[in-house]
Coordinates of C-alpha atoms in Angstrom, one line a residue:
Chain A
X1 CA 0.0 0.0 0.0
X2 CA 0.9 3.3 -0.7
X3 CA 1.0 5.6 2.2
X4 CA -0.9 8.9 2.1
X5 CA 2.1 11.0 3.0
X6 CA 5.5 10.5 1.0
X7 CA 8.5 9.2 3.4
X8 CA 11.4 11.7 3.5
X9 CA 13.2 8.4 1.5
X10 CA 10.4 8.0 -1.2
X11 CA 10.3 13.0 -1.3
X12 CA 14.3 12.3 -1.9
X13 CA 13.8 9.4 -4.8
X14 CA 11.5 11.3 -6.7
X15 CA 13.1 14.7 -6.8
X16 CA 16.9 12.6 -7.6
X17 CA 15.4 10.6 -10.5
X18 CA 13.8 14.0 -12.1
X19 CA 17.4 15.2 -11.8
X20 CA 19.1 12.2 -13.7
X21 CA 16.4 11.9 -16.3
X22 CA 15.7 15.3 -17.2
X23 CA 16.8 17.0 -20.1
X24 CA 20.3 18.1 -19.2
X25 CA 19.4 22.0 -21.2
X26 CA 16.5 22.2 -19.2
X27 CA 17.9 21.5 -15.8
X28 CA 21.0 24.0 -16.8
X29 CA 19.0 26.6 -17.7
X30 CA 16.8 26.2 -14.7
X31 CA 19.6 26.2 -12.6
X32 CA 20.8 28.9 -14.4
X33 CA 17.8 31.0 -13.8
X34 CA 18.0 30.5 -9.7
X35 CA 19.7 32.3 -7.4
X36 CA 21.4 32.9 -5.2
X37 CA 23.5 29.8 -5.6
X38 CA 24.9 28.4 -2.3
X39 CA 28.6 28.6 -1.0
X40 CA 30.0 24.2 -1.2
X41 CA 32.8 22.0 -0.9
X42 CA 33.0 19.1 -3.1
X43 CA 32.9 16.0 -1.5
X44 CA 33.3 14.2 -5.2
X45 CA 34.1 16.2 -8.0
X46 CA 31.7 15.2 -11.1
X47 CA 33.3 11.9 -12.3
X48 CA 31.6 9.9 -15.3
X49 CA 31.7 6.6 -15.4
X50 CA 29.3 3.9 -16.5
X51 CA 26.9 1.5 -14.8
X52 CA 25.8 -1.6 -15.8
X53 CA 22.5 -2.4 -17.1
X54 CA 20.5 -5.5 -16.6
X55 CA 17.4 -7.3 -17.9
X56 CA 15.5 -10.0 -16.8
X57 CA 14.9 -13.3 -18.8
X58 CA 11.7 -13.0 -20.6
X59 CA 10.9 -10.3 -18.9
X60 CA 10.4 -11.5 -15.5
X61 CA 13.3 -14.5 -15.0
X62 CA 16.5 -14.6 -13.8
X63 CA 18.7 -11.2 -14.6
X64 CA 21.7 -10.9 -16.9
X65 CA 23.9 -8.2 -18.4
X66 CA 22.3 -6.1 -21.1
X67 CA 24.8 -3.7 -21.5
X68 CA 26.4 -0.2 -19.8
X69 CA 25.1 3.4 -19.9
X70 CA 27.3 6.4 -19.4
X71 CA 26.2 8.1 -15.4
X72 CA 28.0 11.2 -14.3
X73 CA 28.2 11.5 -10.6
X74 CA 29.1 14.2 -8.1
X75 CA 28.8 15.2 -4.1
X76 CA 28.8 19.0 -2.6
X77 CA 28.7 19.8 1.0
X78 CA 27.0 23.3 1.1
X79 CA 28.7 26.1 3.8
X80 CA 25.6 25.1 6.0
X81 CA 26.1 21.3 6.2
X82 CA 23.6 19.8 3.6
X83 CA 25.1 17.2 1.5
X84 CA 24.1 16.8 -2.1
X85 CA 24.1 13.7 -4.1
X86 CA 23.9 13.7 -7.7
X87 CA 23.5 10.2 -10.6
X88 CA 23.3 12.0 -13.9
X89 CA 22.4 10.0 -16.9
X90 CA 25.0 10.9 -19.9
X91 CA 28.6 12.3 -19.1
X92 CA 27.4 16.2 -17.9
X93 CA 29.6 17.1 -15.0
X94 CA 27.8 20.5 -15.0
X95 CA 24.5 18.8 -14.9
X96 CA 25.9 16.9 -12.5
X97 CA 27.0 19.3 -10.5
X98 CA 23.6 21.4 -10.4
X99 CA 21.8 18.2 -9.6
X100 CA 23.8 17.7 -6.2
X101 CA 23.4 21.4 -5.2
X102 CA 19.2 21.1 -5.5
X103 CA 19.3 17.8 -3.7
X104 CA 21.4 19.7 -1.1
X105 CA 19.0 22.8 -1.0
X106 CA 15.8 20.5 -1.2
X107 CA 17.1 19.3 2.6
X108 CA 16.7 22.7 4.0
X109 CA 14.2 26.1 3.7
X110 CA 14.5 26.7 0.3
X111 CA 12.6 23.3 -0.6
X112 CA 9.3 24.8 -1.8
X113 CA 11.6 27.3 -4.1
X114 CA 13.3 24.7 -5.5
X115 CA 10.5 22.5 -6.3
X116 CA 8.2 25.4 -7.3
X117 CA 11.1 27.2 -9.8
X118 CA 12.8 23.9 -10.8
X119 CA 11.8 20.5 -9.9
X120 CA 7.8 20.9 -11.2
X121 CA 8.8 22.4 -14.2
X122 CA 11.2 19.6 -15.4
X123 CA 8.4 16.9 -14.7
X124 CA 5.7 18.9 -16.5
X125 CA 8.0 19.0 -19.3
X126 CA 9.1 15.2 -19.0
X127 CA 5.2 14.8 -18.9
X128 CA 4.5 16.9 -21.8
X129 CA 7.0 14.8 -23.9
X130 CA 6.1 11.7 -22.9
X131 CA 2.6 12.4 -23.5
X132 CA 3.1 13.6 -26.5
X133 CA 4.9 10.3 -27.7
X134 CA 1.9 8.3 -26.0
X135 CA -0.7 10.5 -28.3
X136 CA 1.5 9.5 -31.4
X137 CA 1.8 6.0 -30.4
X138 CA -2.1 5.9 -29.8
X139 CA -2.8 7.1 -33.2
X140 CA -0.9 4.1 -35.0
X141 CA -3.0 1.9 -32.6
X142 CA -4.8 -1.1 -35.0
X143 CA -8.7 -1.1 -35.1
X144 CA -9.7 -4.3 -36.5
X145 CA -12.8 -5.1 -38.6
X146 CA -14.2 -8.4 -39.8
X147 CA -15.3 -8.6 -43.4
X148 CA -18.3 -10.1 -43.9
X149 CA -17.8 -13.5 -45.5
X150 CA -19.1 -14.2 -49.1
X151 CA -21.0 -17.9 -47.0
X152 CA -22.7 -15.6 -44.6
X153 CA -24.0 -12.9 -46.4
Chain B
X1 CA 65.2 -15.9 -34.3
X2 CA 63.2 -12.7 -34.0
X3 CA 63.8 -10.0 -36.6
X4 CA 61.8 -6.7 -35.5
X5 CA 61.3 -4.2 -38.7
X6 CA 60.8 -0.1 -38.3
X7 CA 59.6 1.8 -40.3
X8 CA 57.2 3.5 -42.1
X9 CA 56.1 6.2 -39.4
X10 CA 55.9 9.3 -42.0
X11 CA 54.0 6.8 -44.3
X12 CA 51.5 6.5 -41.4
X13 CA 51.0 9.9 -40.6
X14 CA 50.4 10.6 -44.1
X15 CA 48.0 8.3 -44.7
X16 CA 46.1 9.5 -41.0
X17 CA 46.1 13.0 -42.6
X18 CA 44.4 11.3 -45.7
X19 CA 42.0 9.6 -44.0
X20 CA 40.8 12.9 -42.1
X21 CA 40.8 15.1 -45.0
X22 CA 38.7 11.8 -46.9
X23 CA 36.6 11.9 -43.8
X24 CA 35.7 15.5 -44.4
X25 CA 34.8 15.0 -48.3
X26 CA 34.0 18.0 -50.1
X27 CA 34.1 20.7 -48.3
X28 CA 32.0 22.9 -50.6
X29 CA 29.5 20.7 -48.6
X30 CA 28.4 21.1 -44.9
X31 CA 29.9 19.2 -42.4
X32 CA 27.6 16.6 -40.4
X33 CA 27.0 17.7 -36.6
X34 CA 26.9 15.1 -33.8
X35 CA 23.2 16.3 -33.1
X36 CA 22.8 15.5 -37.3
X37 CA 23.9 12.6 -37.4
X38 CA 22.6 11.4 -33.6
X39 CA 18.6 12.6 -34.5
X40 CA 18.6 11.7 -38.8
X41 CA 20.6 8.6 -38.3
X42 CA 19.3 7.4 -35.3
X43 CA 19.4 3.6 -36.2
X44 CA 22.6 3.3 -36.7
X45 CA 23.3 5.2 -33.6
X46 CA 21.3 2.7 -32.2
X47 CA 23.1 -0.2 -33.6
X48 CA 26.4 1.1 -32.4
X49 CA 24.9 1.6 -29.0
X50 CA 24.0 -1.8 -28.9
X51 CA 26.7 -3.4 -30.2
X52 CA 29.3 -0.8 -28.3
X53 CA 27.5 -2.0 -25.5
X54 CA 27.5 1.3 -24.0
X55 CA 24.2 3.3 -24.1
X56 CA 24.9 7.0 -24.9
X57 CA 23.7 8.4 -28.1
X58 CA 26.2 11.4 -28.1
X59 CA 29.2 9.7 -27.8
X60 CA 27.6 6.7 -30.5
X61 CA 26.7 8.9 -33.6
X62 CA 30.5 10.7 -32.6
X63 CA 32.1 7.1 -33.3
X64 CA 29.9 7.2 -36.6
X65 CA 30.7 10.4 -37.8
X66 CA 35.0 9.5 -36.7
X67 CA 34.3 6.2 -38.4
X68 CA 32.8 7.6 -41.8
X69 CA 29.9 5.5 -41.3
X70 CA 31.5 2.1 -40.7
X71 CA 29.4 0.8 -37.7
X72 CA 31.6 -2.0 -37.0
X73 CA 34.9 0.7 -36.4
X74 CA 32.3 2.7 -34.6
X75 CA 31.2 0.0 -32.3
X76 CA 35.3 -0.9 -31.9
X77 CA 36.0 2.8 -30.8
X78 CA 33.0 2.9 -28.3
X79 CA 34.1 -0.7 -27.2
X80 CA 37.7 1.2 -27.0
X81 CA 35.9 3.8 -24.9
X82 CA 33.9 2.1 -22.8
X83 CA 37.2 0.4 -21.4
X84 CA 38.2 3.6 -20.1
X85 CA 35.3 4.4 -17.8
X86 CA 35.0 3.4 -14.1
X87 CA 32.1 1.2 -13.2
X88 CA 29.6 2.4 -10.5
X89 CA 27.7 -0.5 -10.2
X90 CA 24.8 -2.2 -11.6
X91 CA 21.1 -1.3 -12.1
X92 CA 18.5 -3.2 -11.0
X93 CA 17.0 -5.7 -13.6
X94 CA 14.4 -3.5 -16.1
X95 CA 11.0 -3.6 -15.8
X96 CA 9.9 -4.2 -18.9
X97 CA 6.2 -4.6 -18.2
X98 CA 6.4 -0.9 -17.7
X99 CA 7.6 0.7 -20.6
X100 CA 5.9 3.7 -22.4
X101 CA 5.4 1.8 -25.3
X102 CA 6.3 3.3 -29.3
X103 CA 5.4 0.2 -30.5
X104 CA 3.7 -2.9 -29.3
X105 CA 2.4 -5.6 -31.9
X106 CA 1.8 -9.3 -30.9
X107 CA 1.9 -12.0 -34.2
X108 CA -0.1 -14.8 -32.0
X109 CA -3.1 -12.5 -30.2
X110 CA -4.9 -10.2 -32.2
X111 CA -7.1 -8.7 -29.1
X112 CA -4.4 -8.2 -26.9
X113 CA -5.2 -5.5 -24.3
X114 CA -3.0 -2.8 -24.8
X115 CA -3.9 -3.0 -28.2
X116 CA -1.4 -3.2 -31.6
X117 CA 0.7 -0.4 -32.0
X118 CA 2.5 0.0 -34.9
X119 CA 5.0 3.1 -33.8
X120 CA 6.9 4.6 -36.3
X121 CA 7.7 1.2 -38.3
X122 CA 9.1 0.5 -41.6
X123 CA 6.8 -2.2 -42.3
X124 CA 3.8 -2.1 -44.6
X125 CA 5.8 0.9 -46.5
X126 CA 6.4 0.1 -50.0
X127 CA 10.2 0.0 -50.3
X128 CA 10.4 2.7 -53.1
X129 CA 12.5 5.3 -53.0
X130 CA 11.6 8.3 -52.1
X131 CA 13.2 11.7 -54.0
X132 CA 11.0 13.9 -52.0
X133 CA 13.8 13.3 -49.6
X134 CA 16.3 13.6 -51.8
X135 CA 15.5 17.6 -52.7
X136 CA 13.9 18.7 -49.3
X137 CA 12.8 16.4 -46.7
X138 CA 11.1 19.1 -44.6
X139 CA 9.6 18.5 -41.3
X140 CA 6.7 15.9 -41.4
X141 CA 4.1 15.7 -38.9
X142 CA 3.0 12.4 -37.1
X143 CA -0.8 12.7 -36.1
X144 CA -1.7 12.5 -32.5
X145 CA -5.2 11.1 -30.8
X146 CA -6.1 10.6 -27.5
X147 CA -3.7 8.2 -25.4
X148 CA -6.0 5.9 -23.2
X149 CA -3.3 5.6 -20.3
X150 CA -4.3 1.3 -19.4
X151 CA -1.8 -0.7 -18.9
X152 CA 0.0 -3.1 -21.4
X153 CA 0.6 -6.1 -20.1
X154 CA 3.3 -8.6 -21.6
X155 CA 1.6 -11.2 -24.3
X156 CA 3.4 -13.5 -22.1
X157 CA 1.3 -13.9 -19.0
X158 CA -2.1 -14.6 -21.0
X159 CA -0.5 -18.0 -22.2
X160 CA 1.6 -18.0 -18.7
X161 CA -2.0 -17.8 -16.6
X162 CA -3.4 -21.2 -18.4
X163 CA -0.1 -22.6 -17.9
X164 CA 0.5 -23.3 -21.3
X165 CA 3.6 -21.3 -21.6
X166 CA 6.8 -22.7 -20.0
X167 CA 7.6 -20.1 -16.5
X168 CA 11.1 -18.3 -15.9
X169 CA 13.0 -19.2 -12.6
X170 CA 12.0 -16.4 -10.5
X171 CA 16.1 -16.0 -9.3
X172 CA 18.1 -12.7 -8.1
X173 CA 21.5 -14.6 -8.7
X174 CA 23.7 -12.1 -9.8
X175 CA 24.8 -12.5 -13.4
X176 CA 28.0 -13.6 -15.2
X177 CA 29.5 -10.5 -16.6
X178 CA 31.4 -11.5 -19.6
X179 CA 32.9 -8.2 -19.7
X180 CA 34.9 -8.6 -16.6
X181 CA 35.4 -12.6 -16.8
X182 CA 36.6 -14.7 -20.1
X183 CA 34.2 -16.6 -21.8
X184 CA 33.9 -20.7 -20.8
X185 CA 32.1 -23.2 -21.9
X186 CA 29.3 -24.4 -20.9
X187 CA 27.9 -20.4 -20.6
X188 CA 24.9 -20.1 -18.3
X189 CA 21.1 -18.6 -20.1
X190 CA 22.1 -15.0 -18.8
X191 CA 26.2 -15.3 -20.4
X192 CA 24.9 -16.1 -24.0
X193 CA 22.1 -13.4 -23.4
X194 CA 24.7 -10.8 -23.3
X195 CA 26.8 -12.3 -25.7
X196 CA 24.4 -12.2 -28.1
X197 CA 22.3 -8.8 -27.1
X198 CA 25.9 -7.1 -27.9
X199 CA 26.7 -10.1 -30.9
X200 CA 27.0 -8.7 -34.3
X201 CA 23.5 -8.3 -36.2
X202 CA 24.1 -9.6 -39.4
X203 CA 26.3 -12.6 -37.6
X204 CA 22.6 -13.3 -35.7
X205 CA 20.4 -12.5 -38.2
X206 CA 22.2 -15.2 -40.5
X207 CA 21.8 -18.0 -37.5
X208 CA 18.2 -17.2 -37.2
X209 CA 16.9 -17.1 -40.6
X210 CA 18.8 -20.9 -40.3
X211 CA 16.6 -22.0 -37.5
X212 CA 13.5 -21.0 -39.5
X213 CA 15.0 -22.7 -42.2
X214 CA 15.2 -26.1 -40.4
X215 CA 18.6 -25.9 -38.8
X216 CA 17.4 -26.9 -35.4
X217 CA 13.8 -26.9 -36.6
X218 CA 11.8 -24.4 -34.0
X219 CA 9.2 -22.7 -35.5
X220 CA 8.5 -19.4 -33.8
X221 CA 5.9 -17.1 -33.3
X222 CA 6.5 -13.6 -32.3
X223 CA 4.4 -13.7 -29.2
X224 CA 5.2 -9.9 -28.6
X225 CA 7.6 -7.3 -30.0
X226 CA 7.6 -4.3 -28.1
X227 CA 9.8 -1.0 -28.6
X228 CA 9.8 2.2 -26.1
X229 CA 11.5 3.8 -23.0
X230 CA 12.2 2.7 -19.3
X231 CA 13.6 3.9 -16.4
X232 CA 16.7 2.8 -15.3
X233 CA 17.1 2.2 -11.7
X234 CA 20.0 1.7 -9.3
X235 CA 20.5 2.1 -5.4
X236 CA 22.8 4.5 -4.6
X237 CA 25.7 3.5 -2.1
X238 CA 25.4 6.9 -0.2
X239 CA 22.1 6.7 -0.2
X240 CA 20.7 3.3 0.5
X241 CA 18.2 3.0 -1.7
X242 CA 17.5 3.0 -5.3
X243 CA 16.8 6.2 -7.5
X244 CA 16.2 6.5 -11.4
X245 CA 19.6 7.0 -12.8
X246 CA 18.3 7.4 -16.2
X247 CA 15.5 6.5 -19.0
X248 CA 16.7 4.3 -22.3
X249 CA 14.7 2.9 -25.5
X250 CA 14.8 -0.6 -25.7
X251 CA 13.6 -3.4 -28.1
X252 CA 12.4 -6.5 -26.6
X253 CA 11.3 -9.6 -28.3
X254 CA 9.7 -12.8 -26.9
X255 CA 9.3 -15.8 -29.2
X256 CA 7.1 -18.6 -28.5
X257 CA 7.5 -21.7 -30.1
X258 CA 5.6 -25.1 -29.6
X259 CA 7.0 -27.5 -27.9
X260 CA 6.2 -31.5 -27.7
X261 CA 7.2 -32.2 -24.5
X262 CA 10.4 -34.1 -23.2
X263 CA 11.6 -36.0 -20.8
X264 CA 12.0 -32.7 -18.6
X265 CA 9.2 -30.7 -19.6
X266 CA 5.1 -31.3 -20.7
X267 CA 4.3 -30.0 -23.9
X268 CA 3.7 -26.5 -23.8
X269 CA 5.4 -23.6 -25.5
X270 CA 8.7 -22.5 -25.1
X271 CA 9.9 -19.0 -25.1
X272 CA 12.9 -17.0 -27.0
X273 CA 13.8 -14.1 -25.6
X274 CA 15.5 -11.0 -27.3
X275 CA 16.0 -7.1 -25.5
X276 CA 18.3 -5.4 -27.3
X277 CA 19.2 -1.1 -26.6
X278 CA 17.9 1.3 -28.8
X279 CA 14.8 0.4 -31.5
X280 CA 16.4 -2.6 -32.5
X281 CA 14.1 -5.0 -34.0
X282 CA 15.5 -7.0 -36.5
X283 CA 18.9 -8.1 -34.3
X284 CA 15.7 -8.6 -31.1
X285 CA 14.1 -10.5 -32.8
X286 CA 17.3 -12.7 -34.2
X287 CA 18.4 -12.6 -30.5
X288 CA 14.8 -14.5 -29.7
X289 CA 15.5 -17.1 -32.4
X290 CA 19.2 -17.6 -31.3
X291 CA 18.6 -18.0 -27.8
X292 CA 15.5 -20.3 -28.0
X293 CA 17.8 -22.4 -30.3
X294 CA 20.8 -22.5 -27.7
X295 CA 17.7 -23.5 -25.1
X296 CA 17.8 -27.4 -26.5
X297 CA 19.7 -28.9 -23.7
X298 CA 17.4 -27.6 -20.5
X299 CA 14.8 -28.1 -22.4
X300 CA 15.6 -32.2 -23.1
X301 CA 15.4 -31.3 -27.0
X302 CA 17.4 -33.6 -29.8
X303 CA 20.8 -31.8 -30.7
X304 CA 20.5 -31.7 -34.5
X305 CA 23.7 -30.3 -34.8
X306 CA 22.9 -27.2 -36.0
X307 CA 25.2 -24.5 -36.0
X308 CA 22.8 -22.2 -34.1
X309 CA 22.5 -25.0 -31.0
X310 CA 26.3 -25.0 -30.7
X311 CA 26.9 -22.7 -28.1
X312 CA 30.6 -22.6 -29.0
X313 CA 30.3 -21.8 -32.2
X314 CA 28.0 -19.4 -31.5
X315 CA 29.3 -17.0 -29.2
X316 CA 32.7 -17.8 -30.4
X317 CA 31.7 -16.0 -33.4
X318 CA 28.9 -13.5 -32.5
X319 CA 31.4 -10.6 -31.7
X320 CA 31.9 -8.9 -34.3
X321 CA 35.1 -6.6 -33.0
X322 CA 37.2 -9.9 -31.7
X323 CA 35.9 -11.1 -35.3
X324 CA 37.2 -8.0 -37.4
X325 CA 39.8 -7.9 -35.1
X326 CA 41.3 -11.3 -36.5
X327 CA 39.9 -11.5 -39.8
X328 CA 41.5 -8.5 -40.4
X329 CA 44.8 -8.7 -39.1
X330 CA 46.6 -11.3 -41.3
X331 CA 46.5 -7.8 -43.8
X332 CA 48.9 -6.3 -41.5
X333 CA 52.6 -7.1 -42.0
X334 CA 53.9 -11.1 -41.3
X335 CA 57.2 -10.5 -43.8
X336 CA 59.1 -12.3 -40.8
X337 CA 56.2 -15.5 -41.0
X338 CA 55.8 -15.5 -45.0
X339 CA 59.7 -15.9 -45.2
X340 CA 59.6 -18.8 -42.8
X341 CA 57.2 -20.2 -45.0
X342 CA 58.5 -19.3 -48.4
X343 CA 61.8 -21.0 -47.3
X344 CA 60.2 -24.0 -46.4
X345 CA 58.3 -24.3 -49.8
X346 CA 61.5 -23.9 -51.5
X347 CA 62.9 -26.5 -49.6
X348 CA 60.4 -28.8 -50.0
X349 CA 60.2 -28.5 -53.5
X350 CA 64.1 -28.9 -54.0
X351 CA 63.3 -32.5 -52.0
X352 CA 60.6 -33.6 -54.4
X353 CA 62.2 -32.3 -57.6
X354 CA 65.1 -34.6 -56.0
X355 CA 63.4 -37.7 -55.2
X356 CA 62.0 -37.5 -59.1
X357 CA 65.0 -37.2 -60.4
X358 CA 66.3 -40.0 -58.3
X359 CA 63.3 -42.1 -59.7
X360 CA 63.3 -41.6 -63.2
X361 CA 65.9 -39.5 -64.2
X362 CA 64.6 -38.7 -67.8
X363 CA 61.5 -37.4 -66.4
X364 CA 60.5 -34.8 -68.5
X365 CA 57.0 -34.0 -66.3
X366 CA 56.6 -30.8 -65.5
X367 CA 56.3 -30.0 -61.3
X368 CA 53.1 -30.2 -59.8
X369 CA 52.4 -26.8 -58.2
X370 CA 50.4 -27.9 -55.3
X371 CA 51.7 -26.0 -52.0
X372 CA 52.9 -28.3 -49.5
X373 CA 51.0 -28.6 -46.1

């Protein structure tokens, strides 16, 4: 069951996948347009590397090794003590690096900011693209008819 | 005794200069971008992706564009690449059942809910060229209707739910990772699933059109071919739990192929299974073929001794950078070998012209120029 209130762990999972999956433009422009930006440390500099995809056998057996996708990854302390995780899709150490610095900020005050300015607006446009793939999927959707046989007429 | 040769450095630069100015071509004629050649050629991105084994369409239609358009150097340099990067660990197995499906077409159950969709699909186009694209493609426009948002279900669990199709082990068991160990024989299901999800397409295209052809005799239906994008998950170390590290297109194939029952197994259908990155469908659907074939053991099936039940041979041979790698290589210089051999041929030759003589000595027959062994 789903509980009626998001755990801390399930606010955190949401806002961090946004950040990886969103277009990398988008967020950097975003980022871009929010201020003011917080004082950090890096705990990790941005460092891309790859991780190792899997499937499952027939969709639902036993996992194997489908293949790696490029991840860029990153971790900022800010001056007041939050620290900022970030797991990029795609090799963008600055994407990266603004990624970590909303996680950090979305621990402290400036949460509703950041999800008001930034984090809604990447998921209405992941939203808006996805839906609009769905609409152009629909419309290539098969209706089938029967023809009426020449016996049963 | 080993004779090593120098040489031909400012031959090699030269020709490296060539090749970049070749690479260019005219230059009264725009150069391709990576964006270009990453949203226009988007298949063979795809391909190279897949075959690279590394998902990242930037860096994939880059290899392309380096490579002047030959996948299989493009797949070596992202191979090359992919070498070079440090692995953060792996992602928890896709869920497949949840993709937001492009395209979704079953060949065994018309009615499926979820429905047919075609997606953008070369099939049912006529195959003529088009010179509209040749002067100005312009910027077409797909047409959009209302998504119903239900769920598609995989084709799979209708025949699954009357027990008719065989089950997967439910298993965890972390995989074999061919990258990081060599390949042995016997390979487990999940080695020769990566093996052949990265396997050369043409390589695997050949081997299944040879199990419909009656090499290992298993006729297949596609029970479900489906095409679109999920979310990649992985736990994060710092963290402690998982987060969506990205989104990819995938092509995933299941086959189902009827099966008479053995010794191990009642008679029921089998499955073939094919996921494959990018939109893929030709080498997923080869993979389903290829892997149902290599099946014949666990499933108590007759070896026929067909080249696509040999696991051996077939992921001995699937790989199409090891393959290039040594087909290719007896081009390079073996002066040192060659002369080894040359003076062995003269040798024997001296013996056997020789032993003629010593045989018949007014032999007038001309040598037989056979090469000896």
């Amino acid at each position: 069951m789903t509980p009626a209130v998001p755990s801390a762990e399930a606010k955190r999972r949401r806002w961090m996948s946004l950040l990886s999956r969103a277009p990398e433009a988008q967020v950097l422009s975003l980022w871009a347009g929010y201020a003011p930006k917080p004082d950090f440390d890096w705990l990790r500099r941005p460092e891309a590397g790859a991780v190792m995809v899997r499937g499952r056998m027939g969709g639902n057996g036993a996992p194997f090794n489908l293949g790696e996708m490029t991840v860029t990854r990153c971790s900022v302390r800010t001056a007041d003590g939050r620290v900022g995780h970030a797991y990029v899709q795609g090799r963008g150490r600055d994407k990266a690096e603004a990624a970590a610095l909303v996680d950090a900020l979305m621990q402290g005050d400036e949460a509703p900011r950041i999800e008001a300015e930034i984090l809604s607006k990447l998921e209405a446009g992941m939203e808006e693209a996805r839906a609009r793939r769905a609409g152009k999927a629909a419309a290539t959707k098969v209706d089938f008819f029967t023809l009426v046989r020449g016996e049963d007429a | 005794m080993y004779v090593a040769v120098k040489g031909g450095e400012r031959a090699i630069n030269n020709a490296h200069a060539w090749l970049a100015e070749e690479r260019r071509g005219d230059t009264g004629i725009a150069e391709l971008s990576i964006e270009q050649i990453r949203e226009q050629l988007a298949l063979a991105v795809n391909r190279v992706m897949a075959e690279g084994s590394l998902y990242d369409p930037d860096l994939a239609a880059l290899a392309i564009k380096q490579s002047r358009g030959d996948l299989i150097e493009a797949i070596f340099l992202i191979r090359a690449y992919r070498t070079t990067l440090p692995r953060f660990g792996a992602s928890e197995p896709l869920d497949t059942g949840a993709m937001d499906c492009d395209r979704r077409i079953s060949a065994t159950f018309k009615d499926a809910p979820g429905g047919q969709i075609l997606g953008p699909t070369f099939d049912y186009t006529h195959r003529l060229l088009d010179f509209k694209l040749a002067a100005e493609g312009g910027a077409p426009e797909a047409v959009s209707e209302p998504a119903d948002p239900m769920d598609i279900p995989h084709i799979a669990s209708f025949l699954g739910a009357e027990g008719l199709l065989q089950e997967e082990a439910k298993s965890d068991a972390t995989p074999r990772d061919l990258t990081r160990e060599p390949l042995s024989f016997p390979a487990d299901r999940a080695v020769r699933l990566q093996a052949l999800t990265r396997g050369d397409e043409g390589f695997l295209l050949g081997l299944g059109y040879s199990t419909q052809r009656g090499y290992a005799r298993n006729h297949a239906f596609v029970g479900e071919l489906r095409i679109g994008k999920v979310p990649v998950e992985m736990e994060i170390p710092e963290l402690g739990f998982a987060i969506e590290i990205g989104e990819i297109d995938v092509t995933e194939c299941e086959t189902v192929n009827q099966f008479k029952g053995s010794k191990v197994e009642p008679p029921q259908f089998t499955r073939g299974y094919g996921l494959v990155f990018g939109q893929t469908e030709r080498k997923a659907i080869s993979m389903a073929l290829v892997d149902r074939a290599l099946r014949w053991e666990e499933l108590g099936e007759e070896n026929a001794g067909a080249a696509a039940q040999n696991v051996e041979f077939v992921l001995s041979h699937s790989d199409n950078i090891q393959a290039t790698g040594f087909v290719e290589h007896i081009k390079l210089p073996h002066y040192v070998d060659f002369q080894a051999e040359l003076e062995l041929v003269r040798r024997l030759r001296r013996e056997a012209e020789a032993a003629q003589q010593a045989a018949a000595p007014d032999a007038t027959q001309p040598m037989v120029e056979e090469p000896a062994e």
